[in-house]
């Protein structure tokens, strides 16, 4: 019965980007509606414009409260915040759109913390627009951590072939190397391990990347960062019963992870993790924020201003993000808890 399905809040993201189109196209997939109920937090008129662009025949209806969302595959329920002008240009940087994107996610976080929705699934925002709108956050991950008063979270990227969790994300490479230290690496390993266990992987195999080429090759490259910053954390986690190897050369580790030798790769910095993931599975990639008191998944792509408003964007990542949000979400009658079994498969 539809009332037993989790209610997922979908945030529209930056209205000048592909978010509205991705949402409308994904909501046309009938399989999506077998797993959950949905309410889009955004602007009704912008979604209607997107529906016209992609040729959708779905009905878009405003709802006053998320609980009023219609469980109908032919309908998209919208909690209309009415923040965007009708003539907002597609594919252009906009402070108004950046500010609106902030308010969509703030509303979703409020509803999720209150237990009125069981998970959040986010369409992409634009960091520059977010900043122009007066909200100085590097991205969704840090924004949601602040909104939910969570001191530390991790970004996990999930594709059908590989899963990656990051020790650092939206900071420069020099700053990332400075920030990495054994306690942080240990917390990220444990956070990734616990997420996979909760998702039905009883003893996940975890590989930890080094920082330098060849993981330093016994001091040949770098200044001993692997021995100082990474290996102590691996040893502590291994002593605690976690099946973890490292520090390992990143290029070799991603090959091994891609063929199935590891359930999770721990990347040290943003591009070390994002590059291989986007090569191996961008179309079905999902971004999961691990450590929040609420479930949050996201598409693994940006606002794509170059194609926004054309209707050609691929909705595969959004469909996969919605699937994971539904599988990770608790029952509507339960309190927010850890991901459901099998959710990250």
mmCIF file with all atom_site columns, C-alpha atoms in Angstrom, residues 175-296:
data_model
loop_
_atom_site.group_PDB
_atom_site.id
_atom_site.type_symbol
_atom_site.label_atom_id
_atom_site.label_alt_id
_atom_site.label_comp_id
_atom_site.label_asym_id
_atom_site.label_entity_id
_atom_site.label_seq_id
_atom_site.pdbx_PDB_ins_code
_atom_site.Cartn_x
_atom_site.Cartn_y
_atom_site.Cartn_z
_atom_site.occupancy
_atom_site.B_iso_or_equiv
_atom_site.pdbx_formal_charge
_atom_site.auth_seq_id
_atom_site.auth_comp_id
_atom_site.auth_asym_id
_atom_site.auth_atom_id
_atom_site.pdbx_PDB_model_num
ATOM 1   C CA . UNK A 1 175 ? 44.979 21.896 2.221   1.00 0.00 ? 175 UNK A CA 1
ATOM 2   C CA . UNK A 1 176 ? 43.754 18.306 1.905   1.00 0.00 ? 176 UNK A CA 1
ATOM 3   C CA . UNK A 1 177 ? 47.211 16.866 2.550   1.00 0.00 ? 177 UNK A CA 1
ATOM 4   C CA . UNK A 1 178 ? 47.552 19.116 5.592   1.00 0.00 ? 178 UNK A CA 1
ATOM 5   C CA . UNK A 1 179 ? 44.133 18.116 6.917   1.00 0.00 ? 179 UNK A CA 1
ATOM 6   C CA . UNK A 1 180 ? 44.634 14.357 6.614   1.00 0.00 ? 180 UNK A CA 1
ATOM 7   C CA . UNK A 1 181 ? 45.683 12.826 9.925   1.00 0.00 ? 181 UNK A CA 1
ATOM 8   C CA . UNK A 1 182 ? 45.327 9.361  11.483  1.00 0.00 ? 182 UNK A CA 1
ATOM 9   C CA . UNK A 1 183 ? 42.234 10.073 13.594  1.00 0.00 ? 183 UNK A CA 1
ATOM 10  C CA . UNK A 1 184 ? 40.363 11.541 10.612  1.00 0.00 ? 184 UNK A CA 1
ATOM 11  C CA . UNK A 1 185 ? 41.305 8.603  8.385   1.00 0.00 ? 185 UNK A CA 1
ATOM 12  C CA . UNK A 1 186 ? 40.212 6.187  11.105  1.00 0.00 ? 186 UNK A CA 1
ATOM 13  C CA . UNK A 1 187 ? 36.829 7.895  11.503  1.00 0.00 ? 187 UNK A CA 1
ATOM 14  C CA . UNK A 1 188 ? 36.206 7.771  7.738   1.00 0.00 ? 188 UNK A CA 1
ATOM 15  C CA . UNK A 1 189 ? 37.143 4.078  7.519   1.00 0.00 ? 189 UNK A CA 1
ATOM 16  C CA . UNK A 1 190 ? 34.798 3.295  10.404  1.00 0.00 ? 190 UNK A CA 1
ATOM 17  C CA . UNK A 1 191 ? 32.029 5.446  8.914   1.00 0.00 ? 191 UNK A CA 1
ATOM 18  C CA . UNK A 1 192 ? 32.282 3.660  5.576   1.00 0.00 ? 192 UNK A CA 1
ATOM 19  C CA . UNK A 1 193 ? 32.465 0.257  7.228   1.00 0.00 ? 193 UNK A CA 1
ATOM 20  C CA . UNK A 1 194 ? 29.388 0.933  9.359   1.00 0.00 ? 194 UNK A CA 1
ATOM 21  C CA . UNK A 1 195 ? 27.415 2.224  6.355   1.00 0.00 ? 195 UNK A CA 1
ATOM 22  C CA . UNK A 1 196 ? 28.108 -0.936 4.360   1.00 0.00 ? 196 UNK A CA 1
ATOM 23  C CA . UNK A 1 197 ? 27.349 -3.212 7.306   1.00 0.00 ? 197 UNK A CA 1
ATOM 24  C CA . UNK A 1 198 ? 24.026 -1.423 7.786   1.00 0.00 ? 198 UNK A CA 1
ATOM 25  C CA . UNK A 1 199 ? 23.404 -1.861 4.067   1.00 0.00 ? 199 UNK A CA 1
ATOM 26  C CA . UNK A 1 200 ? 23.738 -5.630 4.305   1.00 0.00 ? 200 UNK A CA 1
ATOM 27  C CA . UNK A 1 201 ? 27.453 -6.231 3.680   1.00 0.00 ? 201 UNK A CA 1
ATOM 28  C CA . UNK A 1 202 ? 28.422 -8.094 6.887   1.00 0.00 ? 202 UNK A CA 1
ATOM 29  C CA . UNK A 1 203 ? 32.212 -7.815 6.554   1.00 0.00 ? 203 UNK A CA 1
ATOM 30  C CA . UNK A 1 204 ? 33.062 -5.304 3.853   1.00 0.00 ? 204 UNK A CA 1
ATOM 31  C CA . UNK A 1 205 ? 36.475 -5.419 2.212   1.00 0.00 ? 205 UNK A CA 1
ATOM 32  C CA . UNK A 1 206 ? 37.970 -1.927 2.368   1.00 0.00 ? 206 UNK A CA 1
ATOM 33  C CA . UNK A 1 207 ? 41.028 -0.590 0.542   1.00 0.00 ? 207 UNK A CA 1
ATOM 34  C CA . UNK A 1 208 ? 42.645 2.696  1.557   1.00 0.00 ? 208 UNK A CA 1
ATOM 35  C CA . UNK A 1 209 ? 44.456 4.871  -0.983  1.00 0.00 ? 209 UNK A CA 1
ATOM 36  C CA . UNK A 1 210 ? 47.816 6.449  -0.365  1.00 0.00 ? 210 UNK A CA 1
ATOM 37  C CA . UNK A 1 211 ? 48.406 10.137 -1.000  1.00 0.00 ? 211 UNK A CA 1
ATOM 38  C CA . UNK A 1 212 ? 51.521 9.908  -3.153  1.00 0.00 ? 212 UNK A CA 1
ATOM 39  C CA . UNK A 1 213 ? 52.215 7.946  -6.350  1.00 0.00 ? 213 UNK A CA 1
ATOM 40  C CA . UNK A 1 214 ? 52.778 4.267  -5.551  1.00 0.00 ? 214 UNK A CA 1
ATOM 41  C CA . UNK A 1 215 ? 51.641 5.069  -1.980  1.00 0.00 ? 215 UNK A CA 1
ATOM 42  C CA . UNK A 1 216 ? 55.033 6.685  -1.418  1.00 0.00 ? 216 UNK A CA 1
ATOM 43  C CA . UNK A 1 217 ? 56.983 3.555  -2.405  1.00 0.00 ? 217 UNK A CA 1
ATOM 44  C CA . UNK A 1 218 ? 58.764 3.282  0.941   1.00 0.00 ? 218 UNK A CA 1
ATOM 45  C CA . UNK A 1 219 ? 59.700 6.950  1.063   1.00 0.00 ? 219 UNK A CA 1
ATOM 46  C CA . UNK A 1 220 ? 60.745 7.361  -2.573  1.00 0.00 ? 220 UNK A CA 1
ATOM 47  C CA . UNK A 1 221 ? 57.853 9.770  -3.232  1.00 0.00 ? 221 UNK A CA 1
ATOM 48  C CA . UNK A 1 222 ? 56.555 12.408 -0.860  1.00 0.00 ? 222 UNK A CA 1
ATOM 49  C CA . UNK A 1 223 ? 57.581 12.999 2.739   1.00 0.00 ? 223 UNK A CA 1
ATOM 50  C CA . UNK A 1 224 ? 56.374 9.898  4.513   1.00 0.00 ? 224 UNK A CA 1
ATOM 51  C CA . UNK A 1 225 ? 52.687 10.871 4.516   1.00 0.00 ? 225 UNK A CA 1
ATOM 52  C CA . UNK A 1 226 ? 51.477 7.286  4.233   1.00 0.00 ? 226 UNK A CA 1
ATOM 53  C CA . UNK A 1 227 ? 53.459 6.154  7.262   1.00 0.00 ? 227 UNK A CA 1
ATOM 54  C CA . UNK A 1 228 ? 52.548 9.225  9.271   1.00 0.00 ? 228 UNK A CA 1
ATOM 55  C CA . UNK A 1 229 ? 48.934 9.921  8.315   1.00 0.00 ? 229 UNK A CA 1
ATOM 56  C CA . UNK A 1 230 ? 47.319 6.738  6.930   1.00 0.00 ? 230 UNK A CA 1
ATOM 57  C CA . UNK A 1 231 ? 48.940 3.497  8.067   1.00 0.00 ? 231 UNK A CA 1
ATOM 58  C CA . UNK A 1 232 ? 48.371 4.113  11.813  1.00 0.00 ? 232 UNK A CA 1
ATOM 59  C CA . UNK A 1 233 ? 44.628 4.461  11.158  1.00 0.00 ? 233 UNK A CA 1
ATOM 60  C CA . UNK A 1 234 ? 44.581 1.281  9.078   1.00 0.00 ? 234 UNK A CA 1
ATOM 61  C CA . UNK A 1 235 ? 46.335 -0.608 11.873  1.00 0.00 ? 235 UNK A CA 1
ATOM 62  C CA . UNK A 1 236 ? 43.858 0.628  14.510  1.00 0.00 ? 236 UNK A CA 1
ATOM 63  C CA . UNK A 1 237 ? 40.877 -0.328 12.363  1.00 0.00 ? 237 UNK A CA 1
ATOM 64  C CA . UNK A 1 238 ? 42.330 -3.715 11.539  1.00 0.00 ? 238 UNK A CA 1
ATOM 65  C CA . UNK A 1 239 ? 42.897 -4.371 15.251  1.00 0.00 ? 239 UNK A CA 1
ATOM 66  C CA . UNK A 1 240 ? 39.214 -3.538 15.768  1.00 0.00 ? 240 UNK A CA 1
ATOM 67  C CA . UNK A 1 241 ? 38.226 -6.330 13.362  1.00 0.00 ? 241 UNK A CA 1
ATOM 68  C CA . UNK A 1 242 ? 37.671 -4.271 10.212  1.00 0.00 ? 242 UNK A CA 1
ATOM 69  C CA . UNK A 1 243 ? 38.812 -5.946 6.984   1.00 0.00 ? 243 UNK A CA 1
ATOM 70  C CA . UNK A 1 244 ? 40.966 -3.119 5.639   1.00 0.00 ? 244 UNK A CA 1
ATOM 71  C CA . UNK A 1 245 ? 44.161 -2.844 3.586   1.00 0.00 ? 245 UNK A CA 1
ATOM 72  C CA . UNK A 1 246 ? 46.379 0.171  2.995   1.00 0.00 ? 246 UNK A CA 1
ATOM 73  C CA . UNK A 1 247 ? 47.883 2.478  2.266   1.00 0.00 ? 247 UNK A CA 1
ATOM 74  C CA . UNK A 1 248 ? 47.768 1.189  -1.314  1.00 0.00 ? 248 UNK A CA 1
ATOM 75  C CA . UNK A 1 249 ? 48.682 2.835  -4.625  1.00 0.00 ? 249 UNK A CA 1
ATOM 76  C CA . UNK A 1 250 ? 45.503 4.551  -5.789  1.00 0.00 ? 250 UNK A CA 1
ATOM 77  C CA . UNK A 1 251 ? 45.789 3.526  -9.433  1.00 0.00 ? 251 UNK A CA 1
ATOM 78  C CA . UNK A 1 252 ? 46.106 -0.148 -8.537  1.00 0.00 ? 252 UNK A CA 1
ATOM 79  C CA . UNK A 1 253 ? 43.454 0.032  -5.839  1.00 0.00 ? 253 UNK A CA 1
ATOM 80  C CA . UNK A 1 254 ? 40.821 1.471  -8.155  1.00 0.00 ? 254 UNK A CA 1
ATOM 81  C CA . UNK A 1 255 ? 41.534 -1.282 -10.668 1.00 0.00 ? 255 UNK A CA 1
ATOM 82  C CA . UNK A 1 256 ? 41.110 -3.894 -7.941  1.00 0.00 ? 256 UNK A CA 1
ATOM 83  C CA . UNK A 1 257 ? 37.978 -2.204 -6.628  1.00 0.00 ? 257 UNK A CA 1
ATOM 84  C CA . UNK A 1 258 ? 36.491 -1.967 -10.093 1.00 0.00 ? 258 UNK A CA 1
ATOM 85  C CA . UNK A 1 259 ? 36.849 -5.698 -10.652 1.00 0.00 ? 259 UNK A CA 1
ATOM 86  C CA . UNK A 1 260 ? 35.269 -6.502 -7.270  1.00 0.00 ? 260 UNK A CA 1
ATOM 87  C CA . UNK A 1 261 ? 38.199 -7.212 -4.952  1.00 0.00 ? 261 UNK A CA 1
ATOM 88  C CA . UNK A 1 262 ? 37.062 -4.456 -2.570  1.00 0.00 ? 262 UNK A CA 1
ATOM 89  C CA . UNK A 1 263 ? 33.606 -3.336 -1.498  1.00 0.00 ? 263 UNK A CA 1
ATOM 90  C CA . UNK A 1 264 ? 34.789 0.172  -0.655  1.00 0.00 ? 264 UNK A CA 1
ATOM 91  C CA . UNK A 1 265 ? 37.731 2.391  -1.567  1.00 0.00 ? 265 UNK A CA 1
ATOM 92  C CA . UNK A 1 266 ? 38.794 5.157  0.818   1.00 0.00 ? 266 UNK A CA 1
ATOM 93  C CA . UNK A 1 267 ? 40.063 8.118  -1.231  1.00 0.00 ? 267 UNK A CA 1
ATOM 94  C CA . UNK A 1 268 ? 42.192 10.806 0.350   1.00 0.00 ? 268 UNK A CA 1
ATOM 95  C CA . UNK A 1 269 ? 40.997 13.785 -1.671  1.00 0.00 ? 269 UNK A CA 1
ATOM 96  C CA . UNK A 1 270 ? 38.254 14.854 -4.069  1.00 0.00 ? 270 UNK A CA 1
ATOM 97  C CA . UNK A 1 271 ? 39.680 14.117 -7.503  1.00 0.00 ? 271 UNK A CA 1
ATOM 98  C CA . UNK A 1 272 ? 41.393 10.923 -6.388  1.00 0.00 ? 272 UNK A CA 1
ATOM 99  C CA . UNK A 1 273 ? 37.944 9.457  -5.759  1.00 0.00 ? 273 UNK A CA 1
ATOM 100 C CA . UNK A 1 274 ? 35.771 11.319 -8.226  1.00 0.00 ? 274 UNK A CA 1
ATOM 101 C CA . UNK A 1 275 ? 37.871 10.729 -11.340 1.00 0.00 ? 275 UNK A CA 1
ATOM 102 C CA . UNK A 1 276 ? 37.719 6.914  -11.349 1.00 0.00 ? 276 UNK A CA 1
ATOM 103 C CA . UNK A 1 277 ? 34.073 6.872  -10.273 1.00 0.00 ? 277 UNK A CA 1
ATOM 104 C CA . UNK A 1 278 ? 33.027 9.091  -13.149 1.00 0.00 ? 278 UNK A CA 1
ATOM 105 C CA . UNK A 1 279 ? 34.930 6.923  -15.612 1.00 0.00 ? 279 UNK A CA 1
ATOM 106 C CA . UNK A 1 280 ? 33.437 3.720  -14.224 1.00 0.00 ? 280 UNK A CA 1
ATOM 107 C CA . UNK A 1 281 ? 29.820 4.731  -13.767 1.00 0.00 ? 281 UNK A CA 1
ATOM 108 C CA . UNK A 1 282 ? 28.762 8.380  -14.039 1.00 0.00 ? 282 UNK A CA 1
ATOM 109 C CA . UNK A 1 283 ? 25.399 7.556  -15.633 1.00 0.00 ? 283 UNK A CA 1
ATOM 110 C CA . UNK A 1 284 ? 24.327 5.456  -12.636 1.00 0.00 ? 284 UNK A CA 1
ATOM 111 C CA . UNK A 1 285 ? 26.454 7.176  -10.013 1.00 0.00 ? 285 UNK A CA 1
ATOM 112 C CA . UNK A 1 286 ? 24.925 8.331  -6.741  1.00 0.00 ? 286 UNK A CA 1
ATOM 113 C CA . UNK A 1 287 ? 26.326 10.649 -4.075  1.00 0.00 ? 287 UNK A CA 1
ATOM 114 C CA . UNK A 1 288 ? 25.460 9.589  -0.499  1.00 0.00 ? 288 UNK A CA 1
ATOM 115 C CA . UNK A 1 289 ? 26.203 11.698 2.563   1.00 0.00 ? 289 UNK A CA 1
ATOM 116 C CA . UNK A 1 290 ? 27.312 9.316  5.330   1.00 0.00 ? 290 UNK A CA 1
ATOM 117 C CA . UNK A 1 291 ? 27.031 10.363 8.961   1.00 0.00 ? 291 UNK A CA 1
ATOM 118 C CA . UNK A 1 292 ? 23.971 12.631 8.810   1.00 0.00 ? 292 UNK A CA 1
ATOM 119 C CA . UNK A 1 293 ? 20.980 12.006 11.080  1.00 0.00 ? 293 UNK A CA 1
ATOM 120 C CA . UNK A 1 294 ? 18.889 11.870 7.885   1.00 0.00 ? 294 UNK A CA 1
ATOM 121 C CA . UNK A 1 295 ? 19.191 9.867  4.652   1.00 0.00 ? 295 UNK A CA 1
ATOM 122 C CA . UNK A 1 296 ? 20.489 11.893 1.717   1.00 0.00 ? 296 UNK A CA 1
#
